[in-house]
Tab-separated table of C-alpha atoms and ligand atoms in Angstrom:
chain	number	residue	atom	x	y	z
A	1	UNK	CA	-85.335	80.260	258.821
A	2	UNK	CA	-86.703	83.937	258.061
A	3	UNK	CA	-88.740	85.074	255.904
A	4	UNK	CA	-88.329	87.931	253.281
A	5	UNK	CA	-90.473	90.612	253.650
A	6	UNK	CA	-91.113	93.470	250.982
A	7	UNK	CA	-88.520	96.280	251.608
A	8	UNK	CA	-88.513	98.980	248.692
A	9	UNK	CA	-90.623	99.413	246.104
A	10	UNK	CA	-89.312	100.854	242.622
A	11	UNK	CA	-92.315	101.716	240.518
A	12	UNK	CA	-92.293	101.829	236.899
A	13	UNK	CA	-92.049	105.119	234.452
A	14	UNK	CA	-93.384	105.269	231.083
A	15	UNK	CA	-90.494	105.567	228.888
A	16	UNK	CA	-89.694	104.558	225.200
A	17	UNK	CA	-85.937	103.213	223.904
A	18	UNK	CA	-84.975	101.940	221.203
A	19	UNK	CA	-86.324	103.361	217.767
A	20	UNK	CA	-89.433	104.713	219.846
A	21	UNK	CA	-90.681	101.470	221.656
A	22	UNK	CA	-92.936	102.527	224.415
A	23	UNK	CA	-92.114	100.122	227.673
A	24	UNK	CA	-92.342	100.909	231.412
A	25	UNK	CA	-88.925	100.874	232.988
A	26	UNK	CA	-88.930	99.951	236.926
A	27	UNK	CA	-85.345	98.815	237.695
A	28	UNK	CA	-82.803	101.441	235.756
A	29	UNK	CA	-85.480	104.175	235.745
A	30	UNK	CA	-82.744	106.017	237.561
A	31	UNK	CA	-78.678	105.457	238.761
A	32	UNK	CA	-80.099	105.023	242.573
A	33	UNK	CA	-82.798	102.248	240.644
A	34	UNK	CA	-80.782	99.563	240.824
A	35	UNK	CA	-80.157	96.247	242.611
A	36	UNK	CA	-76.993	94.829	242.681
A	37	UNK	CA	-76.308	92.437	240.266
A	38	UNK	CA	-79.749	93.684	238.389
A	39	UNK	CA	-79.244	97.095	236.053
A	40	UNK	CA	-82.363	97.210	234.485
A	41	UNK	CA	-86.058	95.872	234.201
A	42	UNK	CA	-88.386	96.851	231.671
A	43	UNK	CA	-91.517	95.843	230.415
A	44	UNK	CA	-93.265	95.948	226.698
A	45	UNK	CA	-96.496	95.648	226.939
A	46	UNK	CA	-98.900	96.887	224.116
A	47	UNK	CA	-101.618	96.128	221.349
A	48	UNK	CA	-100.882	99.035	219.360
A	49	UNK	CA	-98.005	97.987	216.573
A	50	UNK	CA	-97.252	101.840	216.734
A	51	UNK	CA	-95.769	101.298	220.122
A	52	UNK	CA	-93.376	98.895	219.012
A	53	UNK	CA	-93.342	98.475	215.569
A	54	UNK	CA	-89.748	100.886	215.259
A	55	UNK	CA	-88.150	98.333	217.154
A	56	UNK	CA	-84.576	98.631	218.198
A	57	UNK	CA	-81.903	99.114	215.038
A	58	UNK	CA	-78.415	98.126	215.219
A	59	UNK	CA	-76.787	98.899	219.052
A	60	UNK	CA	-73.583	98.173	221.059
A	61	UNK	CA	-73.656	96.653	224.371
A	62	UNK	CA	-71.046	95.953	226.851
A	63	UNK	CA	-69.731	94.964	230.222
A	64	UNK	CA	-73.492	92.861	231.102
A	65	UNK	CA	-75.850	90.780	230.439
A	66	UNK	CA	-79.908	90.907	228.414
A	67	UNK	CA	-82.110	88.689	228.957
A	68	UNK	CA	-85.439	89.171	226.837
A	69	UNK	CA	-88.299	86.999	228.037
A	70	UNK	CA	-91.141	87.235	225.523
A	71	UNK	CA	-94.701	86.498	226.578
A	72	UNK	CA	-96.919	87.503	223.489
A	73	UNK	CA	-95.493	88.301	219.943
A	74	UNK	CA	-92.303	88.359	218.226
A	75	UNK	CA	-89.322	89.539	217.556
A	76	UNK	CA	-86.000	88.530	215.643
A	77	UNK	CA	-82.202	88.970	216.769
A	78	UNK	CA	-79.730	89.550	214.594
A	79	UNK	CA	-76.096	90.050	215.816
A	80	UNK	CA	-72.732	90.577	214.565
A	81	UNK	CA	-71.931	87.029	215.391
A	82	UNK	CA	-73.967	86.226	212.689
A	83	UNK	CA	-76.719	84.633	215.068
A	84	UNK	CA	-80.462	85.145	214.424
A	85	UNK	CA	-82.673	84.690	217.065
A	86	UNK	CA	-86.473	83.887	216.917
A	87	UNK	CA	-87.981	85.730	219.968
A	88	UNK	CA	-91.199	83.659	220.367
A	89	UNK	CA	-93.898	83.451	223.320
A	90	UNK	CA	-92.411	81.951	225.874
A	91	UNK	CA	-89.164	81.670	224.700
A	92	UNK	CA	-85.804	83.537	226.636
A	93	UNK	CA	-82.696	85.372	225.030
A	94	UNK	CA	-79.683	85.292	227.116
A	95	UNK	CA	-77.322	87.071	225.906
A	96	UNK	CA	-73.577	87.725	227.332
A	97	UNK	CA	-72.442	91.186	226.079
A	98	UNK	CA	-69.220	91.041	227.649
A	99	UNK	CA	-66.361	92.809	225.455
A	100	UNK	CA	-69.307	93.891	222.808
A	101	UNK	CA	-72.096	93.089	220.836
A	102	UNK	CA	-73.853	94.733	218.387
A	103	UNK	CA	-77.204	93.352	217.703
A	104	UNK	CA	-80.746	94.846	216.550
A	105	UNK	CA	-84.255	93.188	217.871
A	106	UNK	CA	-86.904	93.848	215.582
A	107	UNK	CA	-90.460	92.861	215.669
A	108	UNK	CA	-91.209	90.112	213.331
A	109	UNK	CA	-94.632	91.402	213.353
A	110	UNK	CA	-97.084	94.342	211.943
A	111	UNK	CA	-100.300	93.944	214.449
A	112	UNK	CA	-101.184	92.151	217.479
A	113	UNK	CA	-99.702	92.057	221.219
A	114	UNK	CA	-96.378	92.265	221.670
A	115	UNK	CA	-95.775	91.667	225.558
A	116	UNK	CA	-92.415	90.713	227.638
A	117	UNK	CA	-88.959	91.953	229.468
A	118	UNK	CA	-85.951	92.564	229.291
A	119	UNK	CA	-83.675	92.439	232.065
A	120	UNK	CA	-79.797	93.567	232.122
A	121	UNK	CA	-77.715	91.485	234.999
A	122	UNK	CA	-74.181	93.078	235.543
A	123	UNK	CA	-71.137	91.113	234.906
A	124	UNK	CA	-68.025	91.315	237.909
A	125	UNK	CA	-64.981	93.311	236.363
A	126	UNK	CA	-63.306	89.912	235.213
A	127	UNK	CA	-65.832	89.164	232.981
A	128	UNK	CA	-66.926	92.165	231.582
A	129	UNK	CA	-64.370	91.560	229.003
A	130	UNK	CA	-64.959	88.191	228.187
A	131	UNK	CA	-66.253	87.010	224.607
A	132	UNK	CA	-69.752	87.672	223.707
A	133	UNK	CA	-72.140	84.883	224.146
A	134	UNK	CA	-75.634	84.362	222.624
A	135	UNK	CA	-78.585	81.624	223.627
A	136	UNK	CA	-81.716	81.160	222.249
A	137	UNK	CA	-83.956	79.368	224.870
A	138	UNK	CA	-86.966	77.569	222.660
A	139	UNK	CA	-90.294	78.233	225.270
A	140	UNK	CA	-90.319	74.220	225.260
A	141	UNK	CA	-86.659	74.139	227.245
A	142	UNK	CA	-88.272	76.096	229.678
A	143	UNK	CA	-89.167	73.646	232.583
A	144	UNK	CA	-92.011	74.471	234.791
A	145	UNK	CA	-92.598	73.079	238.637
A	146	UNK	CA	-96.069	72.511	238.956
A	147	UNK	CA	-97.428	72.382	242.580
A	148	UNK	CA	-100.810	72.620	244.291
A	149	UNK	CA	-102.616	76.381	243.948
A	150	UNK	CA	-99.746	77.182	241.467
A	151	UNK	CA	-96.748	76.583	238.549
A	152	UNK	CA	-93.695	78.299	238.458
A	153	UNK	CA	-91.424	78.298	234.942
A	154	UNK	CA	-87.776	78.230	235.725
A	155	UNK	CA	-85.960	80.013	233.482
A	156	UNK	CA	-82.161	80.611	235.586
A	157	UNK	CA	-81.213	78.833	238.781
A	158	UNK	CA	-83.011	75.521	240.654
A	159	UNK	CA	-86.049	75.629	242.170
A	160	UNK	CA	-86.559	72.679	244.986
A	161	UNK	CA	-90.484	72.561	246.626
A	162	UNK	CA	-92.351	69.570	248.322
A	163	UNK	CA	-89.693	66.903	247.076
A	164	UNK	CA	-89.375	68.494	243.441
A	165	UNK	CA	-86.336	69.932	241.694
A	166	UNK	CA	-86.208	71.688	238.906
A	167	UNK	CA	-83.090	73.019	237.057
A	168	UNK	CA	-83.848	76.324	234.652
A	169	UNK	CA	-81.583	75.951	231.277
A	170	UNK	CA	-79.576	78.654	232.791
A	171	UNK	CA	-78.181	77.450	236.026
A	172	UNK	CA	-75.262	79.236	238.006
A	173	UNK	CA	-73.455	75.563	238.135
A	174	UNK	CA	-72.056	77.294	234.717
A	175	UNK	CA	-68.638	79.032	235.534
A	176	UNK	CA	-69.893	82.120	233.371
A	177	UNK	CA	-72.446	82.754	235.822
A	178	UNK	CA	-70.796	84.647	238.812
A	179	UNK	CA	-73.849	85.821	240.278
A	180	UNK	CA	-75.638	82.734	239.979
A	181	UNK	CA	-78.935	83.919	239.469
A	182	UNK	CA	-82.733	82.933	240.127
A	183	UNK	CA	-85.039	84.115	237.388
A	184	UNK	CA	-88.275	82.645	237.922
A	185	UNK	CA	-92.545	83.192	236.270
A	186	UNK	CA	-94.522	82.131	238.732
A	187	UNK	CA	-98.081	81.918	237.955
A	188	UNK	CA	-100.351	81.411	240.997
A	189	UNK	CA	-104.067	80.436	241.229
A	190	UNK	CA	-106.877	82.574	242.642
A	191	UNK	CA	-106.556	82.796	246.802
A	192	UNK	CA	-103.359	80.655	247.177
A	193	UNK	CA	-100.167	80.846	248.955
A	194	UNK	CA	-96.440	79.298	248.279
A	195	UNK	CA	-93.264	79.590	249.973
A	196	UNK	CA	-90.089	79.286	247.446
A	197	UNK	CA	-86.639	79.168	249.069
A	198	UNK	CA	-83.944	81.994	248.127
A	199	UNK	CA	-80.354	81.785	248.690
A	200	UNK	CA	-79.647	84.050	251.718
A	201	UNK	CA	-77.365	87.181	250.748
A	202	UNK	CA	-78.644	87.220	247.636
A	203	UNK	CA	-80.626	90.725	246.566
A	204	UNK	CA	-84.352	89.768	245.457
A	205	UNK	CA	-86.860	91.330	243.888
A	206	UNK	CA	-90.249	90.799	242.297
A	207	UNK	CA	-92.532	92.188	239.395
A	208	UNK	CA	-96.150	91.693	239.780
A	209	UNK	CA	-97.856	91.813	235.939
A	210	UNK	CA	-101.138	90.196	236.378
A	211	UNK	CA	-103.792	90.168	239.460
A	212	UNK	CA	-103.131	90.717	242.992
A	213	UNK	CA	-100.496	89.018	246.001
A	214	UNK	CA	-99.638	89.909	248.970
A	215	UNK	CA	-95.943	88.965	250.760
A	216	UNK	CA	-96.879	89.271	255.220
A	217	UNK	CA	-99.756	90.989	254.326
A	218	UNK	CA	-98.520	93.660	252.425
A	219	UNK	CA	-100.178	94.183	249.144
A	220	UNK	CA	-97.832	94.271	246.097
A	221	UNK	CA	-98.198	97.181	243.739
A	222	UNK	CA	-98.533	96.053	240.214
A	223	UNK	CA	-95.755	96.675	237.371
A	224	UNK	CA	-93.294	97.791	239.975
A	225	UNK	CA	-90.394	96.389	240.960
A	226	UNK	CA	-90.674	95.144	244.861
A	227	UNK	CA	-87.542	94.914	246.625
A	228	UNK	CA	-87.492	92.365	249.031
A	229	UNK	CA	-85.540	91.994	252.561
A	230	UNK	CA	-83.096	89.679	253.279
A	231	UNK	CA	-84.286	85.700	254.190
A	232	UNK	CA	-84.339	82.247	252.966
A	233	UNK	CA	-87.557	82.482	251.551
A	234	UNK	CA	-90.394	84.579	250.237
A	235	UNK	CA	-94.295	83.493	251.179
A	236	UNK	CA	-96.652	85.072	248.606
A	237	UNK	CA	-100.433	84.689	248.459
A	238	UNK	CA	-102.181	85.273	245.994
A	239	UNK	CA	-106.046	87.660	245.380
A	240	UNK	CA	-108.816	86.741	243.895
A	241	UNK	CA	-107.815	86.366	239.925
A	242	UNK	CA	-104.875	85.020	240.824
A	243	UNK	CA	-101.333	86.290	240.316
A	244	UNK	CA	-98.459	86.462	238.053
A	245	UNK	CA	-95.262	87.566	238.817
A	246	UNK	CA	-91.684	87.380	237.922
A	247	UNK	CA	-89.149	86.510	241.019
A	248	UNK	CA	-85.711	87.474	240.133
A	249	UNK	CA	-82.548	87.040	242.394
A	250	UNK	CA	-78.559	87.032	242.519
A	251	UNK	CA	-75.670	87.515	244.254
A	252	UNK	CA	-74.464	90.977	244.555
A	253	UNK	CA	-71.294	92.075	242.562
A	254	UNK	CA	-70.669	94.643	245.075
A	255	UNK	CA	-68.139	96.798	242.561
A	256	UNK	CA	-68.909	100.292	241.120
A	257	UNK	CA	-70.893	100.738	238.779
A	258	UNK	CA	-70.573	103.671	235.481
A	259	UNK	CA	-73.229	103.306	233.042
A	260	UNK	CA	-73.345	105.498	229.845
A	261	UNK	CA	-76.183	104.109	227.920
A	262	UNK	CA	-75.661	100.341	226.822
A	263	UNK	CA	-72.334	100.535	228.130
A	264	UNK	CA	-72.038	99.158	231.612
A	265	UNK	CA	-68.440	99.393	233.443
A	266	UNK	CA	-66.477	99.847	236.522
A	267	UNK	CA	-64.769	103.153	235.928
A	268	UNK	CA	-65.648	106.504	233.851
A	269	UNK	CA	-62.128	105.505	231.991
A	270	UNK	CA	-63.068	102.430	230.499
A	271	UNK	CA	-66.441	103.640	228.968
A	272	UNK	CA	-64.470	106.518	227.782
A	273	UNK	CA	-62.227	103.262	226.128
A	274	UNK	CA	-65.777	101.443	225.390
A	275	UNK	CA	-66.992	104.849	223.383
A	276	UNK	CA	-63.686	104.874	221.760
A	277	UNK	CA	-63.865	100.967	220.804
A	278	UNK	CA	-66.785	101.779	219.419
A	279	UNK	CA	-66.066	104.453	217.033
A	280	UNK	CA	-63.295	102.593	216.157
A	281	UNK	CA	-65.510	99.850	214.698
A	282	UNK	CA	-63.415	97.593	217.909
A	283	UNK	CA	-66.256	96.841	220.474
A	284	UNK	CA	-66.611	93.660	219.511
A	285	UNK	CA	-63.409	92.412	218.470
A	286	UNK	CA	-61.309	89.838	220.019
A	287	UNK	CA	-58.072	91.069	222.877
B	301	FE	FE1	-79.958	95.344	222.940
């Protein structure tokens, strides 16, 4: 048994994408910002409709994976699928870009909070041409682990602690899920600790959004992404409001990586073909 200790951290930079939606992006902030199978983390956090109100219009995708986990407010997906999504507190969007999608997440309202994050997990070069694939997780099919000092809500991958095991709605037993990953909320009371198991050789990271916890002493920054070392679990305790904090995990792809925008490939060639696709009104259609 070792334990994982807190390696690298990535802060967050304000940014805006989108139609002008102010977020803080920790993961992705740069090409050297990433964590293998993990592209991208932001976070939308904001009272002030003017921050998100543009939402994000009509936009490709592919070669990856979004998932939008929404804690306050709403928003709709609409995709050329024909699906519409209802992005409600809670609730998860996992969505499988693979050969293309073009889809537009708007918010489905004009004042309030509108809080969450969206997360893009890379797909292994024989799937990044796959069909595109759409789920709308209801907050209710969202099972939570409740333990003493704490509850986590597993959203991707199985969660086993004192004799309880949870399965998230996403679960790597699914063939489409090559890097079978862990994509937990974990919600901790005031001055508690919990040790969760992670799959060796797996990269991990966390995202602290609310209060304070420490992993071997260490204090966590807040809204950064904290790398963690390698292990078979993490040990977290918790300050003295408490502590939030997403733990998200997977097994590395270990392939290159070219990225131009919301195109995420192997090689400079096929985004050049991806850009092409594109224009040629042929992201999304079927080989
Ligand atoms: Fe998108």
């Amino acid at each position: 048994m070792s334990t994982r200790s807190l390696q690298r951290i990535i802060p967050s930079v304000a940014t805006a994408d989108g139609a002008g939606v102010k977020l803080r992006r920790s993961l992705g902030s740069s090409q050297f910002a990433r964590l293998d199978p993990f592209l991208m983390l932001d976070e939308f956090y904001s009272d002030n409709p003017n921050d998100y109100i543009a939402g994000f219009p009509s936009h490709p995708h592919r070669g990856f994976e979004t998932v939008t986990y929404m804690l306050d407010g709403r928003m709709q997906h609409k995709d050329h699928l024909g699906n519409t999504g209802d992005l409600a507190p809670g609730s998860v969007q996992w969505m499988t870009a693979g050969r293309g999608v073009i889809h537009s997440e708007m918010p489905r309202q004009s004042e309030g909070r509108m809080r969450g994050f969206q997360l893009w997990l890379n797909l292994p070069a024989a799937e990044k041409m796959k069909p595109a694939d759409y789920r709308d997780i209801p907050a209710a099919d969202i099972p939570e682990l409740v333990f003493d000092g704490g509850r986590v809500r597993v959203i991707a991958g199985t969660l086993s602690l004192e004799g309880e095991r949870v399965a998230g709605p996403v679960n790597g037993g699914e063939a489409s899920l090559a890097t079978d990953p862990i994509y937990w909320d974990l919600h901790l009371d005031p001055a508690r600790e919990v040790t969760l198991p992670l799959t060796r050789g797996h990269n991990a990271f966390i995202y602290l959004y609310e209060g304070q916890a420490s992993i071997g002493g260490q204090g966590v920054p807040h809204r950064a992404a904290g790398v963690l070392g390698d292990g078979d679990r993490l040990n977290l305790v918790s300050g003295s409001d408490g502590a939030r904090l997403l733990i998200l995990a997977g097994r590395p792809i270990n392939e290159p990586v070219a990225q131009y925008g919301p195109f995420v490939m192997n090689t400079r060639e096929e985004i050049e073909q991806a850009l092409q696709d594109y224009r040629d009104g042929r992201l999304t259609e079927a080989v």
